[in-house]
Short mmCIF file of C-alpha atoms and ligand atoms in Angstrom, two decimals:
data_model
loop_
_atom_site.label_atom_id
_atom_site.label_comp_id
_atom_site.label_asym_id
_atom_site.label_seq_id
_atom_site.Cartn_x
_atom_site.Cartn_y
_atom_site.Cartn_z
CA MET A 1 0.24 22.38 -24.35
CA SER A 2 1.55 24.66 -21.61
CA GLU A 3 2.76 23.12 -18.38
CA ILE A 4 0.73 23.26 -15.18
CA PHE A 5 3.55 23.17 -12.65
CA ASN A 6 6.41 25.63 -12.65
CA VAL A 7 8.93 22.97 -11.66
CA GLY A 8 11.49 21.24 -13.91
CA LYS A 9 12.40 17.55 -14.08
CA ILE A 10 13.73 16.32 -10.77
CA LYS A 11 17.22 14.89 -11.06
CA TYR A 12 19.53 12.92 -8.82
CA GLU A 13 22.20 15.29 -7.46
CA GLY A 14 23.61 13.19 -4.62
CA PRO A 15 23.56 13.51 -0.81
CA LYS A 16 25.57 16.74 -0.73
CA SER A 17 23.13 18.69 -2.86
CA LYS A 18 21.22 21.48 -1.11
CA ASN A 19 18.81 21.90 -4.01
CA PRO A 20 15.39 21.06 -2.52
CA LEU A 21 14.10 20.06 -5.96
CA SER A 22 16.58 17.23 -6.45
CA PHE A 23 16.95 13.64 -5.31
CA LYS A 24 19.71 13.16 -2.75
CA HIS A 25 19.45 9.35 -2.58
CA TYR A 26 17.06 8.10 -5.27
CA ASP A 27 19.22 7.38 -8.30
CA ALA A 28 16.84 5.47 -10.58
CA ASP A 29 19.52 3.58 -12.51
CA MET A 30 21.79 2.68 -9.56
CA VAL A 31 21.91 -1.09 -9.06
CA ILE A 32 21.14 -2.27 -5.52
CA GLY A 33 20.70 -5.95 -4.73
CA GLY A 34 20.88 -7.00 -8.40
CA LYS A 35 18.25 -4.60 -9.77
CA THR A 36 18.06 -0.89 -10.42
CA MET A 37 16.44 1.25 -7.75
CA ARG A 38 13.64 1.96 -10.19
CA GLU A 39 12.96 -1.80 -10.57
CA GLN A 40 13.27 -2.50 -6.85
CA LEU A 41 11.07 0.35 -5.66
CA ARG A 42 8.40 0.56 -8.38
CA PHE A 43 7.08 3.91 -7.12
CA ALA A 44 3.49 4.87 -7.82
CA MET A 45 1.57 8.14 -7.53
CA SER A 46 -1.81 8.04 -5.80
CA TYR A 47 -4.33 9.91 -7.95
CA TRP A 48 -6.68 10.61 -5.07
CA HIS A 49 -4.23 12.47 -2.87
CA THR A 50 -1.99 14.09 -5.44
CA ILE A 51 -4.51 15.00 -8.12
CA CYS A 52 -7.74 15.27 -6.13
CA GLY A 53 -6.82 15.94 -2.48
CA GLU A 54 -7.49 19.56 -1.55
CA GLY A 55 -6.02 19.68 1.94
CA THR A 56 -9.21 19.06 3.92
CA ASP A 57 -9.31 17.47 7.35
CA MET A 58 -12.26 16.71 9.62
CA PHE A 59 -12.09 20.19 11.11
CA GLY A 60 -11.33 22.25 8.05
CA ILE A 61 -12.12 22.80 4.40
CA GLY A 62 -9.53 22.63 1.66
CA THR A 63 -6.41 24.74 1.47
CA ILE A 64 -5.54 23.72 -2.09
CA ASP A 65 -7.51 24.19 -5.31
CA LYS A 66 -7.30 21.18 -7.62
CA SER A 67 -9.62 22.44 -10.34
CA PHE A 68 -6.58 23.55 -12.37
CA GLY A 69 -8.32 26.70 -13.61
CA GLU A 70 -11.38 24.89 -15.02
CA LYS A 71 -15.05 25.13 -14.01
CA ASP A 72 -16.86 22.29 -15.78
CA ALA A 73 -16.50 18.93 -14.02
CA MET A 74 -15.42 17.04 -17.15
CA LYS A 75 -12.96 19.78 -18.13
CA ILE A 76 -11.49 19.56 -14.62
CA ALA A 77 -11.18 15.78 -15.01
CA GLU A 78 -9.31 16.23 -18.30
CA LYS A 79 -6.98 18.81 -16.79
CA LYS A 80 -6.33 16.43 -13.90
CA VAL A 81 -5.06 13.84 -16.36
CA GLN A 82 -2.61 16.41 -17.70
CA ALA A 83 -1.52 17.30 -14.16
CA ALA A 84 -1.09 13.64 -13.22
CA PHE A 85 1.19 12.80 -16.11
CA GLU A 86 3.18 16.00 -15.78
CA ILE A 87 3.89 15.19 -12.13
CA MET A 88 4.84 11.56 -12.86
CA ASP A 89 7.03 12.65 -15.75
CA LYS A 90 8.84 15.32 -13.75
CA LEU A 91 9.42 13.02 -10.78
CA GLY A 92 10.32 9.97 -12.86
CA ILE A 93 7.52 7.89 -11.26
CA ASP A 94 6.57 4.96 -13.50
CA TYR A 95 3.21 3.95 -12.00
CA PHE A 96 -0.04 5.41 -10.72
CA CYS A 97 -3.08 4.10 -8.81
CA PHE A 98 -6.64 5.40 -8.90
CA HIS A 99 -10.20 4.97 -7.65
CA ASP A 100 -12.94 5.20 -10.28
CA LYS A 101 -14.26 8.47 -8.90
CA ASP A 102 -10.81 10.08 -8.79
CA ILE A 103 -10.64 10.14 -12.57
CA ALA A 104 -14.18 11.18 -13.58
CA PRO A 105 -17.18 12.88 -11.94
CA GLU A 106 -19.96 10.59 -10.72
CA GLY A 107 -22.69 12.75 -12.30
CA ASP A 108 -26.30 12.12 -11.35
CA SER A 109 -26.61 8.44 -12.15
CA LEU A 110 -24.58 5.29 -12.60
CA SER A 111 -24.96 5.48 -16.38
CA GLU A 112 -23.74 9.09 -16.37
CA PHE A 113 -20.74 8.01 -14.27
CA HIS A 114 -19.99 5.24 -16.76
CA ALA A 115 -20.29 7.67 -19.67
CA ASN A 116 -17.90 10.11 -17.96
CA LEU A 117 -15.41 7.34 -17.30
CA ASP A 118 -15.66 6.23 -20.92
CA LYS A 119 -14.62 9.74 -22.02
CA ILE A 120 -11.65 10.01 -19.65
CA VAL A 121 -10.17 6.52 -19.90
CA PRO A 122 -9.00 6.91 -23.55
CA ILE A 123 -7.31 10.21 -22.59
CA ILE A 124 -5.50 8.45 -19.74
CA LYS A 125 -4.52 5.63 -22.09
CA GLU A 126 -3.11 8.08 -24.62
CA ASN A 127 -1.05 9.79 -21.91
CA MET A 128 0.21 6.45 -20.58
CA LYS A 129 1.58 5.75 -24.03
CA LYS A 130 3.00 9.22 -24.53
CA TYR A 131 4.80 9.30 -21.16
CA ASN A 132 5.49 5.57 -20.90
CA LYS A 133 3.61 5.20 -17.59
CA LYS A 134 1.85 2.15 -16.16
CA LEU A 135 -1.07 1.41 -13.90
CA LEU A 136 -0.01 -0.33 -10.67
CA TRP A 137 -3.61 -0.89 -9.57
CA GLY A 138 -7.13 0.34 -9.92
CA THR A 139 -9.99 0.26 -7.43
CA ALA A 140 -13.57 1.39 -6.90
CA ASN A 141 -14.43 3.98 -4.30
CA LEU A 142 -17.12 2.20 -2.28
CA PHE A 143 -16.97 4.42 0.79
CA ASN A 144 -17.43 8.08 -0.10
CA ASN A 145 -20.98 8.29 -1.37
CA PRO A 146 -23.77 8.36 1.28
CA ARG A 147 -25.31 5.27 -0.38
CA TYR A 148 -22.50 3.28 1.26
CA VAL A 149 -23.17 4.60 4.75
CA HIS A 150 -23.93 1.07 6.01
CA GLY A 151 -21.38 -0.72 3.82
CA ALA A 152 -21.00 -1.77 0.17
CA GLY A 153 -20.15 -5.46 -0.22
CA THR A 154 -21.35 -5.82 3.37
CA SER A 155 -24.42 -3.60 3.04
CA PRO A 156 -27.64 -4.83 4.70
CA TYR A 157 -29.41 -3.71 1.49
CA ALA A 158 -29.24 -5.75 -1.71
CA ASP A 159 -29.69 -2.73 -4.01
CA VAL A 160 -26.65 -1.06 -2.50
CA TYR A 161 -24.72 -4.33 -2.87
CA ALA A 162 -25.68 -4.48 -6.55
CA TYR A 163 -24.60 -0.86 -7.06
CA ALA A 164 -21.24 -1.65 -5.47
CA ALA A 165 -20.87 -4.69 -7.73
CA ALA A 166 -21.58 -2.49 -10.77
CA GLN A 167 -18.85 -0.09 -9.68
CA VAL A 168 -16.38 -2.94 -9.19
CA LYS A 169 -17.23 -4.36 -12.64
CA LYS A 170 -16.59 -1.01 -14.31
CA ALA A 171 -13.40 -0.38 -12.32
CA LEU A 172 -12.18 -3.85 -13.35
CA ASP A 173 -13.00 -3.10 -17.00
CA ILE A 174 -10.94 0.09 -16.80
CA THR A 175 -8.07 -1.61 -14.98
CA ILE A 176 -7.95 -4.27 -17.67
CA GLU A 177 -8.23 -1.67 -20.46
CA LEU A 178 -5.27 0.24 -19.00
CA GLY A 179 -3.16 -2.89 -18.51
CA GLY A 180 -3.26 -2.60 -14.70
CA GLU A 181 -0.98 -4.98 -12.79
CA GLY A 182 -3.27 -5.13 -9.79
CA TYR A 183 -6.74 -4.48 -8.41
CA VAL A 184 -7.33 -3.41 -4.79
CA PHE A 185 -10.22 -3.92 -2.41
CA TRP A 186 -9.98 -1.59 0.54
CA GLY A 187 -13.02 -2.10 2.77
CA GLY A 188 -13.66 1.50 3.70
CA ARG A 189 -17.19 0.90 4.95
CA GLU A 190 -16.97 -2.88 5.19
CA GLY A 191 -17.39 -3.13 8.94
CA TYR A 192 -19.88 -2.15 11.59
CA GLU A 193 -20.61 0.13 14.50
CA THR A 194 -22.81 -2.07 16.71
CA LEU A 195 -23.84 -5.73 16.73
CA LEU A 196 -27.33 -4.60 17.78
CA ASN A 197 -28.14 -3.95 14.11
CA THR A 198 -25.62 -6.22 12.36
CA ASP A 199 -25.64 -9.75 10.96
CA MET A 200 -21.89 -10.19 10.86
CA GLY A 201 -22.00 -13.71 9.44
CA LEU A 202 -24.14 -12.72 6.45
CA GLU A 203 -22.11 -9.56 5.82
CA LEU A 204 -18.85 -11.52 5.63
CA ASP A 205 -20.42 -14.26 3.46
CA ASN A 206 -21.67 -11.56 1.09
CA MET A 207 -18.28 -9.85 0.97
CA ALA A 208 -16.68 -13.17 0.01
CA ARG A 209 -19.36 -13.60 -2.69
CA LEU A 210 -18.48 -10.21 -4.18
CA LEU A 211 -14.78 -11.08 -4.21
CA LYS A 212 -15.49 -14.43 -5.90
CA MET A 213 -17.65 -12.79 -8.56
CA SER A 214 -14.95 -10.20 -9.16
CA VAL A 215 -12.19 -12.78 -9.60
CA LYS A 216 -14.38 -14.80 -11.97
CA TYR A 217 -15.33 -11.77 -14.05
CA ALA A 218 -11.83 -10.31 -14.22
CA ARG A 219 -10.13 -13.59 -15.14
CA GLU A 220 -12.75 -14.28 -17.83
CA HIS A 221 -12.01 -10.82 -19.23
CA GLY A 222 -8.25 -11.27 -19.44
CA PHE A 223 -7.03 -9.79 -16.15
CA LYS A 224 -3.62 -11.31 -15.42
CA GLY A 225 -2.62 -9.15 -12.49
CA ASP A 226 -2.94 -9.58 -8.74
CA PHE A 227 -5.96 -8.96 -6.53
CA TYR A 228 -5.18 -7.28 -3.24
CA ILE A 229 -6.98 -6.73 0.02
CA GLU A 230 -5.78 -3.69 1.93
CA PRO A 231 -6.20 -4.29 5.67
CA LYS A 232 -7.16 -1.48 8.04
CA PRO A 233 -8.50 -1.95 11.59
CA LYS A 234 -10.79 1.08 11.98
CA GLU A 235 -11.67 4.43 10.45
CA PRO A 236 -14.16 5.05 9.07
CA THR A 237 -16.04 2.18 10.79
CA LYS A 238 -15.36 1.13 14.36
CA HIS A 239 -14.79 -2.55 13.53
CA GLN A 240 -13.43 -3.00 10.02
CA TYR A 241 -13.59 -6.59 8.83
CA ASP A 242 -10.13 -6.43 7.21
CA PHE A 243 -8.53 -5.54 10.55
CA ASP A 244 -4.99 -6.67 9.77
CA THR A 245 -3.14 -9.20 7.63
CA ALA A 246 -3.74 -12.13 9.99
CA THR A 247 -7.48 -11.42 10.08
CA VAL A 248 -7.63 -11.16 6.29
CA VAL A 249 -5.65 -14.39 5.84
CA ALA A 250 -8.17 -16.21 8.06
CA PHE A 251 -11.04 -14.71 6.01
CA LEU A 252 -9.45 -15.71 2.69
CA ARG A 253 -8.84 -19.27 3.89
CA LYS A 254 -12.37 -19.63 5.26
CA TYR A 255 -13.83 -18.75 1.87
CA GLY A 256 -11.20 -20.49 -0.30
CA LEU A 257 -9.92 -17.18 -1.70
CA GLU A 258 -6.30 -17.51 -0.58
CA LYS A 259 -5.02 -18.40 -4.06
CA ASP A 260 -6.57 -15.30 -5.62
CA PHE A 261 -5.63 -12.56 -3.19
CA LYS A 262 -2.48 -10.97 -1.82
CA MET A 263 -2.07 -8.06 0.58
CA ASN A 264 -1.64 -4.39 -0.08
CA ILE A 265 -0.04 -3.35 3.20
CA GLU A 266 -0.27 0.28 4.27
CA ALA A 267 2.13 1.58 6.92
CA ASN A 268 -0.38 3.88 8.62
CA HIS A 269 -2.98 1.09 8.73
CA ALA A 270 -0.46 -1.23 10.39
CA THR A 271 0.21 1.25 13.17
CA LEU A 272 -3.53 1.90 13.64
CA ALA A 273 -3.86 -1.87 14.22
CA GLY A 274 -1.19 -1.69 16.91
CA HIS A 275 1.41 -3.35 14.70
CA THR A 276 4.63 -2.18 13.15
CA PHE A 277 4.74 -1.84 9.37
CA GLU A 278 7.30 -4.65 9.19
CA HIS A 279 5.13 -6.94 11.33
CA GLU A 280 2.36 -6.70 8.75
CA LEU A 281 4.78 -7.23 5.86
CA CYS A 282 6.36 -10.22 7.56
CA THR A 283 2.94 -11.73 8.33
CA ALA A 284 2.06 -11.39 4.64
CA ARG A 285 5.40 -12.88 3.55
CA ILE A 286 5.27 -15.97 5.77
CA ASN A 287 1.69 -16.64 4.70
CA GLY A 288 2.55 -16.37 1.00
CA VAL A 289 0.41 -13.25 0.42
CA PHE A 290 2.99 -10.49 0.15
CA GLY A 291 1.83 -8.25 -2.69
CA SER A 292 2.04 -4.49 -2.73
CA ILE A 293 2.57 -1.54 -0.39
CA ASP A 294 0.85 1.75 0.34
CA ALA A 295 3.79 3.81 1.53
CA ASN A 296 3.10 6.51 4.10
CA GLN A 297 3.42 7.12 7.82
CA GLY A 298 1.14 8.12 10.65
CA ASP A 299 1.73 10.30 13.66
CA TYR A 300 1.62 8.48 17.00
CA LEU A 301 0.47 11.62 18.81
CA LEU A 302 -2.42 12.34 16.44
CA GLY A 303 -3.41 8.69 16.25
CA TRP A 304 -5.55 8.73 13.11
CA ASP A 305 -4.83 7.90 9.49
CA THR A 306 -2.82 11.01 8.64
CA ASP A 307 -1.34 9.48 5.44
CA GLN A 308 1.85 11.49 5.74
CA PHE A 309 4.67 11.14 3.27
CA PRO A 310 7.10 8.57 4.68
CA THR A 311 10.35 10.19 5.79
CA ASP A 312 11.27 7.85 8.65
CA VAL A 313 14.33 6.00 7.40
CA TYR A 314 14.17 3.26 10.05
CA ASN A 315 10.64 2.37 8.94
CA ALA A 316 11.64 2.47 5.28
CA THR A 317 14.64 0.26 6.05
CA TYR A 318 12.65 -2.37 7.94
CA CYS A 319 10.05 -2.29 5.17
CA MET A 320 12.63 -2.80 2.43
CA LEU A 321 14.26 -5.58 4.44
CA GLU A 322 10.94 -7.43 4.26
CA VAL A 323 10.53 -6.63 0.56
CA LEU A 324 14.01 -8.00 -0.21
CA ARG A 325 13.36 -11.07 1.95
CA ALA A 326 10.15 -11.66 -0.01
CA GLY A 327 12.28 -11.69 -3.18
CA GLY A 328 11.21 -8.18 -4.23
CA PHE A 329 8.00 -7.02 -5.85
CA THR A 330 6.39 -8.93 -8.70
CA ASN A 331 3.23 -7.07 -9.72
CA GLY A 332 3.24 -4.83 -6.67
CA GLY A 333 5.10 -1.64 -5.87
CA LEU A 334 5.36 1.29 -3.50
CA ASN A 335 2.30 3.45 -3.93
CA PHE A 336 2.53 6.74 -2.07
CA ASP A 337 -0.88 6.72 -0.41
CA SER A 338 0.39 9.94 1.11
CA LYS A 339 -0.50 13.58 1.14
CA PRO A 340 1.33 16.74 2.13
CA ARG A 341 0.13 18.15 5.46
CA ARG A 342 -2.75 20.61 5.26
CA GLY A 343 -0.35 23.50 5.77
CA SER A 344 1.85 22.41 2.85
CA MET A 345 -0.42 23.79 0.16
CA THR A 346 1.79 24.97 -2.68
CA ASP A 347 2.45 23.22 -5.99
CA GLU A 348 6.07 22.95 -4.97
CA ASP A 349 5.05 21.03 -1.84
CA ILE A 350 3.72 18.21 -4.05
CA PHE A 351 7.18 17.73 -5.54
CA LEU A 352 9.02 18.24 -2.25
CA SER A 353 6.80 15.62 -0.57
CA TYR A 354 7.40 13.00 -3.23
CA ILE A 355 11.14 13.74 -3.23
CA SER A 356 11.24 13.22 0.55
CA GLY A 357 9.32 9.92 0.30
CA MET A 358 11.31 8.60 -2.65
CA ASP A 359 14.63 9.54 -1.03
CA ALA A 360 13.58 7.88 2.26
CA PHE A 361 12.78 4.62 0.44
CA ALA A 362 15.98 4.84 -1.62
CA LEU A 363 17.88 5.07 1.68
CA GLY A 364 15.76 2.24 3.10
CA LEU A 365 16.61 0.04 0.13
CA LYS A 366 20.34 0.80 0.29
CA ILE A 367 20.53 0.20 4.04
CA ALA A 368 18.37 -2.95 3.93
CA ASN A 369 20.61 -4.37 1.23
CA LYS A 370 23.69 -3.53 3.32
CA ILE A 371 22.14 -5.25 6.36
CA ILE A 372 21.68 -8.40 4.30
CA GLU A 373 25.19 -8.21 2.82
CA ASP A 374 26.69 -7.51 6.25
CA GLY A 375 25.07 -10.70 7.51
CA ARG A 376 25.37 -10.10 11.27
CA ILE A 377 21.61 -9.90 11.84
CA ASP A 378 20.79 -12.99 9.76
CA GLU A 379 23.66 -14.91 11.34
CA PHE A 380 22.42 -14.10 14.82
CA VAL A 381 18.90 -15.26 13.98
CA ALA A 382 20.20 -18.46 12.37
CA GLN A 383 22.33 -19.15 15.44
CA ARG A 384 19.43 -18.39 17.80
CA TYR A 385 17.31 -21.14 16.24
CA SER A 386 20.13 -23.60 15.57
CA SER A 387 18.89 -26.06 18.22
CA TYR A 388 16.19 -27.01 15.69
CA ASN A 389 18.82 -28.17 13.18
CA SER A 390 19.73 -31.41 14.93
CA GLY A 391 18.76 -33.76 17.75
CA ILE A 392 15.46 -33.15 19.51
CA GLY A 393 14.99 -29.84 17.66
CA ALA A 394 15.20 -31.56 14.28
CA ASP A 395 12.66 -34.13 15.53
CA ILE A 396 10.26 -31.27 16.34
CA VAL A 397 10.71 -29.64 12.95
CA ASN A 398 10.46 -32.93 11.04
CA GLY A 399 7.28 -33.90 12.84
CA LYS A 400 8.91 -36.93 14.46
CA ALA A 401 8.54 -35.67 18.02
CA THR A 402 5.57 -36.60 20.19
CA LEU A 403 4.48 -35.28 23.56
CA GLU A 404 5.84 -38.54 25.05
CA SER A 405 9.25 -38.24 23.37
CA LEU A 406 9.56 -34.58 24.34
CA SER A 407 8.55 -35.32 27.92
CA GLU A 408 11.11 -38.13 28.14
CA TYR A 409 13.77 -35.81 26.71
CA ALA A 410 12.87 -32.95 29.09
CA LEU A 411 13.02 -35.29 32.10
CA SER A 412 16.54 -36.29 31.08
CA LEU A 413 17.74 -32.66 31.20
CA ASN A 414 19.35 -31.45 34.42
CA LYS A 415 18.25 -27.88 33.79
CA VAL A 416 17.28 -25.65 30.87
CA GLU A 417 19.88 -22.99 30.11
CA LEU A 418 18.23 -19.59 30.67
CA LYS A 419 21.11 -17.22 30.10
CA LYS A 420 20.78 -16.98 26.36
CA SER A 421 20.53 -13.33 25.50
CA GLY A 422 18.27 -12.05 22.75
CA ARG A 423 20.87 -9.25 22.35
CA GLN A 424 18.26 -6.74 21.21
CA GLU A 425 20.32 -3.66 22.12
CA TYR A 426 23.39 -5.04 20.38
CA LEU A 427 21.37 -5.83 17.24
CA GLU A 428 19.85 -2.35 17.24
CA SER A 429 23.36 -0.90 17.48
CA VAL A 430 24.40 -3.04 14.50
CA ILE A 431 21.59 -1.44 12.50
CA ASN A 432 22.78 2.02 13.56
CA SER A 433 26.38 1.23 12.73
CA ILE A 434 25.38 0.11 9.24
CA MET A 435 23.02 3.03 8.80
CA PHE A 436 25.44 5.72 9.90
CA GLU A 437 28.69 4.17 8.69
CA GLY A 438 31.07 6.87 7.52
CA ILE A 439 29.53 9.70 9.59
C1 LIG B 1 -7.75 4.62 3.00
C2 LIG B 1 -6.86 4.02 1.99
C3 LIG B 1 -7.39 3.98 0.60
C4 LIG B 1 -6.98 2.75 -0.15
C5 LIG B 1 -7.63 2.62 -1.49
O1 LIG B 1 -7.25 4.59 4.29
O2 LIG B 1 -5.77 3.62 2.29
O3 LIG B 1 -6.95 5.11 -0.06
O4 LIG B 1 -5.61 2.73 -0.34
O5 LIG B 1 -9.00 2.67 -1.44
CO1 LIG B 2 -4.16 2.88 1.18
#
C-alpha cells in the first residue's frame, strides 16, 4: 500500500538539530523520573482534529481536504484509518482517541450508522495490531447533529435522550472491542441558554441517569478502563453543566458517581473557565479524580476554544508537575486535542504541529522532574505550612481544636507575625533558573 504522507519517520536528533522534522527534546526511551518519556507522557492523537479537521472556523470554510483522494463516504473512512495509523507510526505516538462519527459516516439512520461503524471497526482493529497502537479513549459525538440542538443527556425530549443513549451504547461497545483504556463524556450541548425554557434540576438528574446506565452497561460488558468527564465552562452553550472540575466533583458526589468517574482536563477549557491548567489538574488530584489530559492551548486575545498545539513550556511544566505529583498516569495520557491553525494547511504542518507539542511536553516533563529533584519549591511550601506540624497547628489538623481552644490560644498571643513573605518572585526565579540552567 502506498504511503499517504511524504514524510519519513520522525526521530530524536537532540536540541541542536535544525531539522524541522525531528524531535529536539522528545526522546521516547530516555528515562525521566523512573520511567521512559514514552511511559510518562502517553501521547495520543485526536482522530477528529488530525484525521477529520479541515481547517474551518466560524467565519470560514475548510482550507484542508481530508478526503484523501476518495469520493465515497465509506471509502474516505477507510482511507482515514490508513492516514491515522501512518501518522501515529511516523510520529511514534502509541495511542489515539476518537468520537463515533469521526471514524464512520452517520448515513441516513441510526442503523445505517451502526452498520458503517461495524465495517470500519475491524479495519481499525487490524491496524492497531499491525502498528502496535492502543486506544486511550473513545466517546460519542452528542453535539454536532442538529438533533442535539437542545442537549443530549440533558435534552427536554425523551426521544433525543434515547438516541443519545443508543450512541453511547454503541461507542462503549466499540471502545470495549478495541481494548480502550478510557471512555469520555464531554457535555458539548449539556447546558442551557436561558432558564426561561429550562428545567435545570430534571436535566441534571437525567444526565446522572445516563451516566449510571453507561457505567452499569460497560462494566457488565467487560470494560475495565476509566470513565472521564471533560469539564468546559461554555461554548457551545452559554452555561455548560460541567463548568470546571470543582463543579463536576460536586455533581458526581450529589449523584453517588464519584467512584466511577475521573477527570479529563483540557488546558483550553481550564482557561475558558478563568482557571490555569494546573489549577484544574491540582483540583482533580486533591479530590482523587485525576485521570487524563487533553493537551492544547488557547489564545488569551482570541478568547475562544482555539485548540492550538501546546508550545508554551511553562504551561507544560506546571502540567507535568501536577502529573508527577499525582504519581503519573494510570489509564490516562496526553491526548493532543489540538489542531494546526487554519493557515497551517499542508500535510507537513500536521507533523510539525505534533513535533512542537510533543517536544514542549518532553521539556515540561524534564523540567518538572528537575524542579522536584531540586527540592527548593517543595521545601518552601513545607516550611510555609510547618506551623501545622506541632502545637496549636497540629491540634487543628488532628481535629482536636475547638473554637473555644483556638480563641483562648489567640487571646494569649501578643500579636500575629505578619511579615512572612510568600516569596512569589523568588520562587518564580527559581523556576527560571532551573528551566534555563546552562544558557
Ligand atoms: C471540545 C472538546 C472535545 C472533547 C471530546 O471542546 O474538547 O473534542 O475532547 O468530545
Ligand atoms: Co477535549
